[in-house]
Coordinates of C-alpha atoms in Angstrom, one line a residue:
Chain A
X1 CA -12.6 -3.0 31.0
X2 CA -11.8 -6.5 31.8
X3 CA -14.0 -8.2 29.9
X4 CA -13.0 -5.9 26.9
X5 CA -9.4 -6.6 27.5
X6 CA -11.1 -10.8 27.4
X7 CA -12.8 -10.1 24.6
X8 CA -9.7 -8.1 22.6
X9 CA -7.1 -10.9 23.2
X10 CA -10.0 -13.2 21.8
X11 CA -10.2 -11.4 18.5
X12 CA -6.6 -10.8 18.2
X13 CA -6.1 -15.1 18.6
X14 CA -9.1 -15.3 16.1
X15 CA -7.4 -13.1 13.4
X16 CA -3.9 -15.0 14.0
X17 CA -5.7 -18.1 13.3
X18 CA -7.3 -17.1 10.6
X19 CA -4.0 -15.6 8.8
X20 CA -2.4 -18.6 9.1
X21 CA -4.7 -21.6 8.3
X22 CA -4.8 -20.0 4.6
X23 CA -1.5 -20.9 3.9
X24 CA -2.0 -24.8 4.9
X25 CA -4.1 -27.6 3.1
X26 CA -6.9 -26.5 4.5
X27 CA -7.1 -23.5 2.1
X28 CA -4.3 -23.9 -0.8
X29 CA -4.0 -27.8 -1.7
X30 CA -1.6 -27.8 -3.9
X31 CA -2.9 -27.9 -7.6
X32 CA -6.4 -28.9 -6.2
X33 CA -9.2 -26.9 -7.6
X34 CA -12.1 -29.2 -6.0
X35 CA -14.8 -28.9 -4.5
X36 CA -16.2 -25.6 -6.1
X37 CA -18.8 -23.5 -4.6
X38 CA -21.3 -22.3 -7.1
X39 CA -18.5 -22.9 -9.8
X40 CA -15.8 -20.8 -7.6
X41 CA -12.6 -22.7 -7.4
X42 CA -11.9 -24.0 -3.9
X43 CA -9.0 -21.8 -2.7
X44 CA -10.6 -19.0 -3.8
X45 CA -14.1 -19.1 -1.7
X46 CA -12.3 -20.4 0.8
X47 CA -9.9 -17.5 1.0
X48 CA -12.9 -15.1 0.2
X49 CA -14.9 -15.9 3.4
X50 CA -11.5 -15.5 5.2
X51 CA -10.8 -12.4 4.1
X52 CA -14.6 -11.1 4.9
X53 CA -13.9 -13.4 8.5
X54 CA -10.5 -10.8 9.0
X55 CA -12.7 -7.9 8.6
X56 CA -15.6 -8.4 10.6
X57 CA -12.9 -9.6 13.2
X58 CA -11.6 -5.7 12.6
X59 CA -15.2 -4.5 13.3
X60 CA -15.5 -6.4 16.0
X61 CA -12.3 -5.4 17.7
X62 CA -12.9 -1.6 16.8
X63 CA -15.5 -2.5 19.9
X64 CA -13.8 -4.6 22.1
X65 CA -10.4 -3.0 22.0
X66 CA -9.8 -1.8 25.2
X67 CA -7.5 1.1 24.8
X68 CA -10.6 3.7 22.9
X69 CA -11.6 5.6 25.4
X70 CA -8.1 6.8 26.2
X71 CA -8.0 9.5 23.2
X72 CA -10.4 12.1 23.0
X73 CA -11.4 13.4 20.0
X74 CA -9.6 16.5 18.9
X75 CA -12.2 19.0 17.5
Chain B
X1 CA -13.0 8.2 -27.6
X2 CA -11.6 11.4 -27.4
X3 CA -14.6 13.6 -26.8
X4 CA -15.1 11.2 -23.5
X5 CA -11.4 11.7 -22.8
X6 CA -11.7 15.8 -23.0
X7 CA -15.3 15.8 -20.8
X8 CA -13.9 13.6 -18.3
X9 CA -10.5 15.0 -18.0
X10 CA -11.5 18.4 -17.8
X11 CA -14.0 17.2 -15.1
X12 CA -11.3 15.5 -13.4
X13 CA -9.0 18.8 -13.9
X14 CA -12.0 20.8 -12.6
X15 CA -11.8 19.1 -9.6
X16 CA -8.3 19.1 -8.8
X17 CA -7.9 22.7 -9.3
X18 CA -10.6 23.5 -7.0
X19 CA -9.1 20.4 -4.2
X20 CA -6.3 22.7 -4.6
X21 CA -7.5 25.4 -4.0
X22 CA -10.0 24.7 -0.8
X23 CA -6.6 23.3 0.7
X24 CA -4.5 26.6 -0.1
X25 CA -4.5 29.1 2.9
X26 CA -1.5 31.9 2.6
X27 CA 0.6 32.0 5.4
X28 CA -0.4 28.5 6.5
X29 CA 2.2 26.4 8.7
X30 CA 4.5 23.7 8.2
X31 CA 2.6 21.2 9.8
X32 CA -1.2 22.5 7.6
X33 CA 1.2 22.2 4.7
X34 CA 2.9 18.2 5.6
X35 CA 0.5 17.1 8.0
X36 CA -2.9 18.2 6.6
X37 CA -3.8 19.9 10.0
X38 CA -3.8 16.1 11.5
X39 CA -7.6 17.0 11.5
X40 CA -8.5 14.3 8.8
X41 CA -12.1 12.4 8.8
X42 CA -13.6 9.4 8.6
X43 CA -14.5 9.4 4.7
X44 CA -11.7 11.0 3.3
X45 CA -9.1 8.6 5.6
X46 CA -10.3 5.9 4.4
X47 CA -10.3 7.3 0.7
X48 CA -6.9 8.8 1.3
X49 CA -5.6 5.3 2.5
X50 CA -7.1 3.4 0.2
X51 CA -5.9 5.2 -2.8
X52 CA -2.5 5.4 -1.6
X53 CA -2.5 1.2 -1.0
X54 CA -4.6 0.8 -4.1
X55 CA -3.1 2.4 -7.1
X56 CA -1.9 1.4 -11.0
X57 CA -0.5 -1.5 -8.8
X58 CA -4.3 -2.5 -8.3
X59 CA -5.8 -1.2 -11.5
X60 CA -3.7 -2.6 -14.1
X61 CA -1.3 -5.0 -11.8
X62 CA -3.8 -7.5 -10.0
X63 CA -5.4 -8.4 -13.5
X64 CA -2.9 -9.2 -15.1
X65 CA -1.5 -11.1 -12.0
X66 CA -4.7 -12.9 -11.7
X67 CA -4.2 -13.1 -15.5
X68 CA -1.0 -14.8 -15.3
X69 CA -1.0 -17.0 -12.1
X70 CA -4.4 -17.5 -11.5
X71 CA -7.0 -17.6 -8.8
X72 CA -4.1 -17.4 -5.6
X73 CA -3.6 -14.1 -6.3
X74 CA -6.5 -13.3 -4.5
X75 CA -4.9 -14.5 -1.5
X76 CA -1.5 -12.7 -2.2
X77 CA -3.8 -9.2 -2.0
X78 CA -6.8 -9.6 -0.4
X79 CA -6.3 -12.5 2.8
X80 CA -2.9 -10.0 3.3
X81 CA -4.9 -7.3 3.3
X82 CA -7.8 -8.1 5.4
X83 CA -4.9 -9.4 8.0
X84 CA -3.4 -6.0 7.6
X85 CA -6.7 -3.9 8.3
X86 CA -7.0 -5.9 11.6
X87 CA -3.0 -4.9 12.5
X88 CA -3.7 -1.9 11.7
X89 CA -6.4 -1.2 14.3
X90 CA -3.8 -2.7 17.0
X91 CA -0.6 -0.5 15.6
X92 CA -3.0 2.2 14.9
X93 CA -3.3 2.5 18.6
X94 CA 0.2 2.3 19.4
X95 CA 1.9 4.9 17.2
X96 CA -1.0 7.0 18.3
X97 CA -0.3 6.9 21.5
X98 CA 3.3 6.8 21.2
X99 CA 3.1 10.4 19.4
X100 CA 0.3 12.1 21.5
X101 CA 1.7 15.4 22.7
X102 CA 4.2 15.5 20.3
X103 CA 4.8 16.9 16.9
X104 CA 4.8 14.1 14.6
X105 CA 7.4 14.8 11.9
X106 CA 8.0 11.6 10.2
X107 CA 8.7 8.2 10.9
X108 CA 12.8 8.8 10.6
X109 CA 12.4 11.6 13.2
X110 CA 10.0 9.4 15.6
X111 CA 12.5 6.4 15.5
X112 CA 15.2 8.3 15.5
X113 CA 14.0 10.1 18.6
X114 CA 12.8 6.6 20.4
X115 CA 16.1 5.1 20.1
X116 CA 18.2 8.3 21.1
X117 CA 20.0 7.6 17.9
X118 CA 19.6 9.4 14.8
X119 CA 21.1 6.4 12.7
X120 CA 17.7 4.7 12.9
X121 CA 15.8 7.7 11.3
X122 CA 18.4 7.3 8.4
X123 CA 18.5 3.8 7.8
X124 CA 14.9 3.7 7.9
X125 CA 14.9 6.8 5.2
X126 CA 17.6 5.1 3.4
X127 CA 14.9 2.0 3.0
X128 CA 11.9 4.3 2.2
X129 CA 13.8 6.0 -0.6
X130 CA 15.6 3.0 -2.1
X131 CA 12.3 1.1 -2.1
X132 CA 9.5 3.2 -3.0
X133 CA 11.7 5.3 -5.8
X134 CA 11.2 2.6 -8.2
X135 CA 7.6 1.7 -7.1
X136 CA 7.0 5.2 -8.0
X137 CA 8.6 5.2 -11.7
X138 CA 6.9 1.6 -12.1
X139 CA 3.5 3.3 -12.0
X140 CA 4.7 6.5 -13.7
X141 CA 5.6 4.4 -16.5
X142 CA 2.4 2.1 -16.5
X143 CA 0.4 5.6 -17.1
X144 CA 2.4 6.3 -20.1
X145 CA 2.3 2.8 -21.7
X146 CA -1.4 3.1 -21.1
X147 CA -1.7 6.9 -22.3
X148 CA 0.4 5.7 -25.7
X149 CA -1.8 3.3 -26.1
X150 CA -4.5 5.8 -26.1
X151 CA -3.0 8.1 -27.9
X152 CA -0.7 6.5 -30.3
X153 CA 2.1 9.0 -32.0
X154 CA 1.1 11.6 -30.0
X155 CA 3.6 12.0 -27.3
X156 CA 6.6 9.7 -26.5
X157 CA 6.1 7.3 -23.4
X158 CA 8.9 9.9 -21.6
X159 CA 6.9 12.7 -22.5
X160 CA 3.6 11.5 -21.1
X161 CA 5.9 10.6 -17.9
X162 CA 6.9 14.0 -17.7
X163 CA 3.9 15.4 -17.4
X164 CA 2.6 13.3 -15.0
X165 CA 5.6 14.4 -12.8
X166 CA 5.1 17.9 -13.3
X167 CA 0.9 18.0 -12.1
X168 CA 2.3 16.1 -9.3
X169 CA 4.6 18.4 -8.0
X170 CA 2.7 21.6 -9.0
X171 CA -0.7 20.0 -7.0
X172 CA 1.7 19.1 -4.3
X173 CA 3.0 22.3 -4.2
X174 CA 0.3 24.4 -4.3
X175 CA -1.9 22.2 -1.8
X176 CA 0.1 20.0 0.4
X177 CA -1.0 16.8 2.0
X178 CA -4.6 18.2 2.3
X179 CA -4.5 18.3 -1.4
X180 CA -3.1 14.9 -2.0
X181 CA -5.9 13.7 0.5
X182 CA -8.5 15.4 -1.4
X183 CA -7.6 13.8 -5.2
X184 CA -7.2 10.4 -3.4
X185 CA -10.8 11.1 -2.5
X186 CA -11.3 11.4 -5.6
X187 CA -9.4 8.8 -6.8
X188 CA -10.4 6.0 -5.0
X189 CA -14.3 6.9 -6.0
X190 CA -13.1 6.9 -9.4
X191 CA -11.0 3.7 -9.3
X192 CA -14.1 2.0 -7.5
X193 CA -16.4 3.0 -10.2
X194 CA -14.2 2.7 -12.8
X195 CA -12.9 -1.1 -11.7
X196 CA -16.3 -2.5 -11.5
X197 CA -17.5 -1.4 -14.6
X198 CA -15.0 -2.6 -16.4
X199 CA -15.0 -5.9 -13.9
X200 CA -18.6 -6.3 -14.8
X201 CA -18.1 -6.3 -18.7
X202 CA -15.9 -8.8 -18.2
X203 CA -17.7 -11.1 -16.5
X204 CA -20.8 -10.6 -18.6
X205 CA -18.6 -11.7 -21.5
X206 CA -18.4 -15.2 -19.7
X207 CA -22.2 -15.3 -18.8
X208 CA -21.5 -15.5 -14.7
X209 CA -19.0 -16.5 -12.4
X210 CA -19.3 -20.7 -13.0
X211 CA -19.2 -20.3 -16.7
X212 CA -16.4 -18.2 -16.1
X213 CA -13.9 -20.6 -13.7
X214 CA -15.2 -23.9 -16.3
X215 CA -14.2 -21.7 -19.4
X216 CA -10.3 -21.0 -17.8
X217 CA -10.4 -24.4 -16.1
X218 CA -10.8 -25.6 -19.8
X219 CA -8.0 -23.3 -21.3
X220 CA -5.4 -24.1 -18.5
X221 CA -7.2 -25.9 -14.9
X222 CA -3.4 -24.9 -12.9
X223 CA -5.1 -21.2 -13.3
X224 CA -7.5 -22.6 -10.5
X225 CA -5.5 -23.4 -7.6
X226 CA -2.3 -22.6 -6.0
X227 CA 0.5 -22.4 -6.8
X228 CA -0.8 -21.4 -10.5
X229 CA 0.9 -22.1 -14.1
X230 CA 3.9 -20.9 -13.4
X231 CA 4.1 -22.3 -9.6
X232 CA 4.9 -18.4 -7.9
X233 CA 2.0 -19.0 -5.6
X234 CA 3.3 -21.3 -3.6
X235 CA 2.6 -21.2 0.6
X236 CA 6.0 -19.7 1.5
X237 CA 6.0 -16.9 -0.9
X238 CA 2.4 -16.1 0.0
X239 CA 3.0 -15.9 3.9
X240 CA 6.5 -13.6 3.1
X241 CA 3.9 -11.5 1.0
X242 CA 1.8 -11.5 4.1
X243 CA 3.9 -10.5 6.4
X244 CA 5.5 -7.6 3.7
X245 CA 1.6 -6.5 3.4
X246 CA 1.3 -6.4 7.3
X247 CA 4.3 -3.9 7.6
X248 CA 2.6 -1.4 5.1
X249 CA 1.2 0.4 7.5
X250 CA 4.8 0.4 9.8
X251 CA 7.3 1.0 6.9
X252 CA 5.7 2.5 4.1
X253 CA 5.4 6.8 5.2
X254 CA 2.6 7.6 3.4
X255 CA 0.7 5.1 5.4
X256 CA 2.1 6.0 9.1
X257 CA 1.1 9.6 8.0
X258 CA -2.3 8.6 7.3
X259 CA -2.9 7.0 10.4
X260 CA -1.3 9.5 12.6
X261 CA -3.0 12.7 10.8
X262 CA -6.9 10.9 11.4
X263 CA -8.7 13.7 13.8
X264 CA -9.1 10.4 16.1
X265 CA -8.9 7.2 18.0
X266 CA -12.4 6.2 16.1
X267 CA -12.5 7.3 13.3
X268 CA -8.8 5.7 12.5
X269 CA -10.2 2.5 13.8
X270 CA -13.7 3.0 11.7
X271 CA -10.9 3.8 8.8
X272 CA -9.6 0.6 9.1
X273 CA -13.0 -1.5 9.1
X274 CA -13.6 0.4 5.8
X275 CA -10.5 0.2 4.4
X276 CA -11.0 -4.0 4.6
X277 CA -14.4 -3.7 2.7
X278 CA -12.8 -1.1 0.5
X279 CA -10.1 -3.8 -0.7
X280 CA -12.9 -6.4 -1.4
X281 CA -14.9 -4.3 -3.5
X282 CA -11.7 -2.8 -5.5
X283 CA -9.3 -6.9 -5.8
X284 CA -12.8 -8.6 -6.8
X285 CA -13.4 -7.3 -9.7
X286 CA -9.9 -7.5 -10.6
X287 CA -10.0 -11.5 -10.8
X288 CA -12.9 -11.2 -13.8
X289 CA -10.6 -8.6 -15.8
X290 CA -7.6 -11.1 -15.0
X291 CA -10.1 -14.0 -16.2
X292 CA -11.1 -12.3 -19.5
X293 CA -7.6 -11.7 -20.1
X294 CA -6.6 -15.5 -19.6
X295 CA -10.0 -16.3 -22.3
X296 CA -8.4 -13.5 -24.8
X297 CA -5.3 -12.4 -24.2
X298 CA -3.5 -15.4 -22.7
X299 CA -0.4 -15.2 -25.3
X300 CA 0.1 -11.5 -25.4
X301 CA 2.5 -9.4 -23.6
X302 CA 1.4 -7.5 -20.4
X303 CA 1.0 -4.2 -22.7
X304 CA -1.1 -5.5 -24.8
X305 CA -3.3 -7.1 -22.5
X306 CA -3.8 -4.0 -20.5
X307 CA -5.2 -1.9 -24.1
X308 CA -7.4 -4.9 -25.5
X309 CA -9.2 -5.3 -22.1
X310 CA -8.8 -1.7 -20.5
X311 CA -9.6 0.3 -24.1
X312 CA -10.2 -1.2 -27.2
X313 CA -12.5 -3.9 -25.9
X314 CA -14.7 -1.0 -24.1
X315 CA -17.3 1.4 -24.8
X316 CA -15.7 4.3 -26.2
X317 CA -17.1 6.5 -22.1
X318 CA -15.9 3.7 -20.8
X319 CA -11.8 3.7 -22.3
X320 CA -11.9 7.3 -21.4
X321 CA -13.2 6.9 -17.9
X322 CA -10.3 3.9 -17.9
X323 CA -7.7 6.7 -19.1
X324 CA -8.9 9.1 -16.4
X325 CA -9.2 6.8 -13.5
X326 CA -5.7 5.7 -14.2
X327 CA -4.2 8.7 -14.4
X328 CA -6.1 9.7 -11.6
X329 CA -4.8 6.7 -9.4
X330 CA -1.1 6.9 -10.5
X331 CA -1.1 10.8 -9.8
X332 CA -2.6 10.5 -6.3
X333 CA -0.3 7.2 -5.5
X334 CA 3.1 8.7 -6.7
X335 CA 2.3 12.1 -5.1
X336 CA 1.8 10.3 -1.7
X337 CA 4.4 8.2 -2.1
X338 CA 6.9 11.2 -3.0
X339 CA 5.4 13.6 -0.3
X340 CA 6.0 11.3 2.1
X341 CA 9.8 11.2 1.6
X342 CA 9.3 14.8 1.6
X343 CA 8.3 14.4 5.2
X344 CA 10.5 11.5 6.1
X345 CA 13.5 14.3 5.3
X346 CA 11.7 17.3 7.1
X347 CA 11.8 14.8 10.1
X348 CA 15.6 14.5 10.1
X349 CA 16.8 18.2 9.4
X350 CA 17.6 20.5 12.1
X351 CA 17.4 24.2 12.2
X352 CA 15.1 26.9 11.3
X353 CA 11.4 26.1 10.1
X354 CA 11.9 27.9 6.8
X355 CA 15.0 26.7 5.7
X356 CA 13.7 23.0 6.7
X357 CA 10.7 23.3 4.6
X358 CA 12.8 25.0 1.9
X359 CA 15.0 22.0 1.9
X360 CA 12.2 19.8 2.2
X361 CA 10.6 20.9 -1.6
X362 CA 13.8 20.8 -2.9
X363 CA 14.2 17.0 -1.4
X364 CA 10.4 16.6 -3.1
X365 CA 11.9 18.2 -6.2
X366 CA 14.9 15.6 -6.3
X367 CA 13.0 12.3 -5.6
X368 CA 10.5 13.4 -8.6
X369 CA 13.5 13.6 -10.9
X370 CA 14.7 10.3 -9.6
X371 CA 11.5 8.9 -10.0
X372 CA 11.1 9.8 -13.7
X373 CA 14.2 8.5 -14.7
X374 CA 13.7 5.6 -12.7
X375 CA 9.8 5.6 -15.1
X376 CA 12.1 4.9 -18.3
X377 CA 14.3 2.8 -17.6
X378 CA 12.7 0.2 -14.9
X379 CA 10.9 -2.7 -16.6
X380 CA 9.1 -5.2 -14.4
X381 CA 5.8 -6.6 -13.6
X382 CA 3.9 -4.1 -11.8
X383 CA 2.8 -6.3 -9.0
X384 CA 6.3 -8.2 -8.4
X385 CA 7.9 -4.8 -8.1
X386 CA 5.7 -3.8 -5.6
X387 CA 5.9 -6.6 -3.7
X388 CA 8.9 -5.7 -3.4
X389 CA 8.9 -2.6 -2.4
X390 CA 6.9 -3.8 0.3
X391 CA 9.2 -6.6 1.7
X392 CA 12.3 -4.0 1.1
X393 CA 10.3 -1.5 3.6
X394 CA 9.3 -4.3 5.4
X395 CA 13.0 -5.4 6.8
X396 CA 12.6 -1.9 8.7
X397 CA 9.8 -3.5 10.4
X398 CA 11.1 -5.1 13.8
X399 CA 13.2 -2.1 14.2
X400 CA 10.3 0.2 14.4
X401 CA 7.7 -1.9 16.1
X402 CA 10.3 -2.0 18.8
X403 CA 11.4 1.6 19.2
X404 CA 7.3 2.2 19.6
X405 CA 6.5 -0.5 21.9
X406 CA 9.1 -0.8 24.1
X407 CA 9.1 0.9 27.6
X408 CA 12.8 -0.3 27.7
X409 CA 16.1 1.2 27.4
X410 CA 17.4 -1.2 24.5
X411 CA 20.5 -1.8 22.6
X412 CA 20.9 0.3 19.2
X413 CA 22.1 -3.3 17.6
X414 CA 19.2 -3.5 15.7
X415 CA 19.5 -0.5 13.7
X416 CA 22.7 -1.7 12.4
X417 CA 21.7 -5.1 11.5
X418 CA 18.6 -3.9 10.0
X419 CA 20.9 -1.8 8.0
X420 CA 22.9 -5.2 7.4
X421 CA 19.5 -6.6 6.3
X422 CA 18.7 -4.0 4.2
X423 CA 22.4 -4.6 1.8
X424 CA 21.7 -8.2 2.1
X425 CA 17.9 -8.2 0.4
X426 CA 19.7 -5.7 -1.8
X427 CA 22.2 -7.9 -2.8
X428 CA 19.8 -10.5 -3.5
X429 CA 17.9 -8.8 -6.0
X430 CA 20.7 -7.7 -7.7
X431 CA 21.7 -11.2 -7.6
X432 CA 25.2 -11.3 -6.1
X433 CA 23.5 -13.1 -3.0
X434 CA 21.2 -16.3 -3.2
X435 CA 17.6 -15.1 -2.4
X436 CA 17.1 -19.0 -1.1
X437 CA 18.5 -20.6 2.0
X438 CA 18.1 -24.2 3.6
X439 CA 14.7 -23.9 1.4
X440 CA 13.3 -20.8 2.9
X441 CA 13.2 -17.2 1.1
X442 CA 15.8 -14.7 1.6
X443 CA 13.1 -11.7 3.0
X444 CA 11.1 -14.2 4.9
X445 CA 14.7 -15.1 6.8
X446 CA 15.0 -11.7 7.4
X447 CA 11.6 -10.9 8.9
X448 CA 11.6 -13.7 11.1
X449 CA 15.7 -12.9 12.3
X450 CA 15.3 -9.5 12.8
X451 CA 11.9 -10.0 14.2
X452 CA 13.8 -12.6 17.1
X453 CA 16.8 -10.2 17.6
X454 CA 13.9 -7.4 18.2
X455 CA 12.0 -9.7 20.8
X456 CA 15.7 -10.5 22.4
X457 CA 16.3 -6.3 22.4
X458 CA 13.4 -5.8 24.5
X459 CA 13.8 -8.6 26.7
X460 CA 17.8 -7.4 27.3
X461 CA 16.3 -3.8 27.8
X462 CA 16.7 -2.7 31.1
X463 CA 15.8 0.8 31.8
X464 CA 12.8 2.4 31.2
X465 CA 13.5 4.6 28.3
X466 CA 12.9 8.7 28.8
X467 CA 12.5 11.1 26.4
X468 CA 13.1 14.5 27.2
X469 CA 10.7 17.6 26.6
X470 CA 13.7 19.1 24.7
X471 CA 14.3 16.2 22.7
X472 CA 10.5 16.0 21.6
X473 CA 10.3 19.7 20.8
X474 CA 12.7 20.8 18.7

């Protein structure tokens, strides 16, 4: 439980992170297209493999997050 | 054309009538008929929920956002989104636990009931209903321009808007939420489908994806990085986006529903995973419509756009299944949306069952007449105006993240200033206020104020709160 509770607050930083980096430099230069990635604009595959980052981080926190076992299932 | 139309409509038709009819059960209860049972799965949540979030807003809006201020958009939908997949595993939790052993009757009723003050379940119904009204009519009306395109002479754009108001509240009607659930399931298989093929035409008319970027990098290179041509995209208005994106599944009803009716903790949590590959597969193919549109159509009107690329520029199956899939995604979207202040009333009246529920369709009733006027007369860009809607919702936020999380006794202050906020942004689009101060955004002021005076609530908050058996079962 501990460790999930670790591993939770570690995803939840990650995804945090992740949100806000897009919206500095590092993602949307300002009128900068360059360098392209097989032809694919700069802020967009940048943007793209955060976006697929966010999700996986949603995967991985549907394991870690350490409140699941506290609802059954209704049936 | 029309053959396709007729096959694929009655098809679509077929379908309905019998997702109608599986979810009709005589005698059923109040909570069968508004909450679908709260015994939803895996597959249909996360079709439910995405069809609700992507709608004519997705289908016809994203191109021609993509169209018009090039490859950022990507970020306005789809970073937001992914961000809001992963809050909605954490807030998923939280207003599941917050309503366990209760009836769940609403967002206005939960608030209202966490803050011992009915005030907060009105204000935040006041927001719902002044902010998703015209997102409503917005897409009612992008069915009808699309359907005149179709079917030029035919019908006036009022009269195809009619009728899409009147299968929407005979399906609700007849079915309930189950029903809604079931043609979103429908829906968002259709508008997946549908998107890509059209998405994939597109892109074959460039020859690939680098051919594609060097063609619009030719026509106009701003089209490739942020802000875009017409310099909307810029960092602050994406991050307020963000944050309006993140409060979807807080302030927007239909949503809340959603997650509170999944049979379970998993499979809302597995709903969300989905949900964020969901939104990649439906915005991607989005960008090579909105690409196309910039090599073709980069002087016409949004209208036009939307019938060159969507019909006459397709294979005749292919324009119908467009016509079908849209009508399909408006119908299931609006219908959410409008059920869902259906509920958000049933949560604040008192008194008997029936007369509640009778008052409840009649409130349905209403807000579908207010949303089909609101279908003639509103003229915006589809996107914008959701967007809007979004942030509007969105300035209920801090109130309700608060009245769920904390264990405190706190001060009802915040329902009155997020009142306050709400006449301010109101204001501001009507343009009697500056939506600008000291630089920074009027909505993104009122996020991060409201959000302080929230954190400042809790921290003043003294008691722990109680809520009496009485008060939860009424």
């Amino acid at each position: 439980m501990h460790k999930k509770k670790k591993y939770w607050t570690l995803c939840c930083i990650a995804a945090v992170v992740l949100s806000l980096i897009t919206f500095t430099p590092l993602v949307i230069p300002q009128g900068v297209s360059k360098p392209m990635l097989g032809g694919v604009p700069y802020s967009l595959w940048t943007s793209f493999i955060i976006t697929v980052a966010l999700v996986v981080l949603t995967y991985i926190g549907t394991r870690v997050h350490p409140g699941m076992e506290e609802e059954e299932d209704k049936s | 054309m029309i053959f396709w139309v007729w096959v694929f409509g009655l098809v679509y038709a077929g379908l309905l009538v019998m997702a109608s009819l599986k979810s009709y059960k005589k005698g059923r209860s109040a909570e069968e008929f508004m909450m679908a049972g709260s015994n939803v799965g895996l597959s249909l949540g996360v079709l439910t929920f995405a069809a609700a979030l992507f709608s004519t807003f997705t289908f016809l809006g994203m191109p021609d956002f993509f169209r018009v201020n090039g490859v950022a958009a990507w970020i306005f939908l789809a970073v937001s989104d992914g961000a809001m997949v992963f809050f909605l595993l954490w807030f998923g939790y939280q207003i599941r636990m917050k309503v366990k052993g209760m009836e769940f009757r609403g967002v206005s009723g939960l608030i209202g009931r966490c803050y011992g003050n009915k005030w907060a379940g009105y204000v935040f119904f006041l927001a719902a209903f002044l902010f998703l009204i015209p997102y409503v009519g917005i897409q009612i009306q992008g069915i009808a321009i699309f359907m005149e395109a179709a079917f030029p002479g035919s019908l006036p754009s009022w009269g195809w808007s009619l009728g899409i108001v009147l299968i929407m509240l005979i399906y609700a009607e007849i079915g309930g939420l189950k029903a809604i659930i079931f043609s979103d399931a429908i829906q968002g298989l259709l508008l997946l489908f549908v998107i890509w093929i059209i998405g994939y035409a597109c892109l074959s008319h460039f020859g690939g994806i680098g051919p594609m970027f060097e063609r619009v990098g030719n026509i106009q290179e701003e089209l490739l990085s942020s802000p875009g041509p017409q310099g909307l995209l810029t960092p602050q208005f994406l991050f307020a986006s963000l944050i309006a994106i993140l409060m979807i599944p807080v302030t927007q009803p239909q949503f809340t529903t959603r997650i509170v009716v999944m049979k379970s903790m998993k499979t809302m949590q597995l709903m969300a995973v989905s949900l964020g590959a969901f939104a990649i597969l439906v915005i991607l193919p989005t960008i090579f419509i909105g690409m196309y549109g910039v090599d073709k159509y980069q002087e016409y009107g949004r209208d036009d756009f939307f019938a060159n690329a969507f019909l006459y520029d397709q294979p005749n199956f292919v324009a119908a299944l467009a016509i079908i899939g849209l009508i399909a995604a408006g119908l299931s979207t609006t219908n959410a949306q409008i059920f869902a202040l259906g509920s958000e009333l049933r949560g604040l009246l008192k008194g008997n069952e029936n007369s509640i529920m009778t008052k409840t369709k009649i409130g349905i009733f209403v807000f579908s007449v207010i949303a089909f006027f609101f279908s003639i007369i509103v003229i915006d860009q589809l996107v914008l105006l959701a967007r809007v809607s979004f942030a509007g919702t969105g300035i209920m936020g801090p109130m309700i993240l608060l009245g769920i999380l904390s264990n405190r006794k706190v001060s009802s202050a915040i329902i009155y200033l997020s009142f306050a906020g709400l006449i301010i942004f109101l204001l501001s689009l009507g343009g009697f206020v500056p939506d600008m101060y000291f630089g920074i955004r009027l909505d993104l002021l009122l996020f991060i104020t409201l959000g302080v005076i929230a954190v400042i609530s809790h921290l003043a908050g003294k008691e722990h709160q109680f809520i009496r058996e009485d008060d939860v079962k009424h």
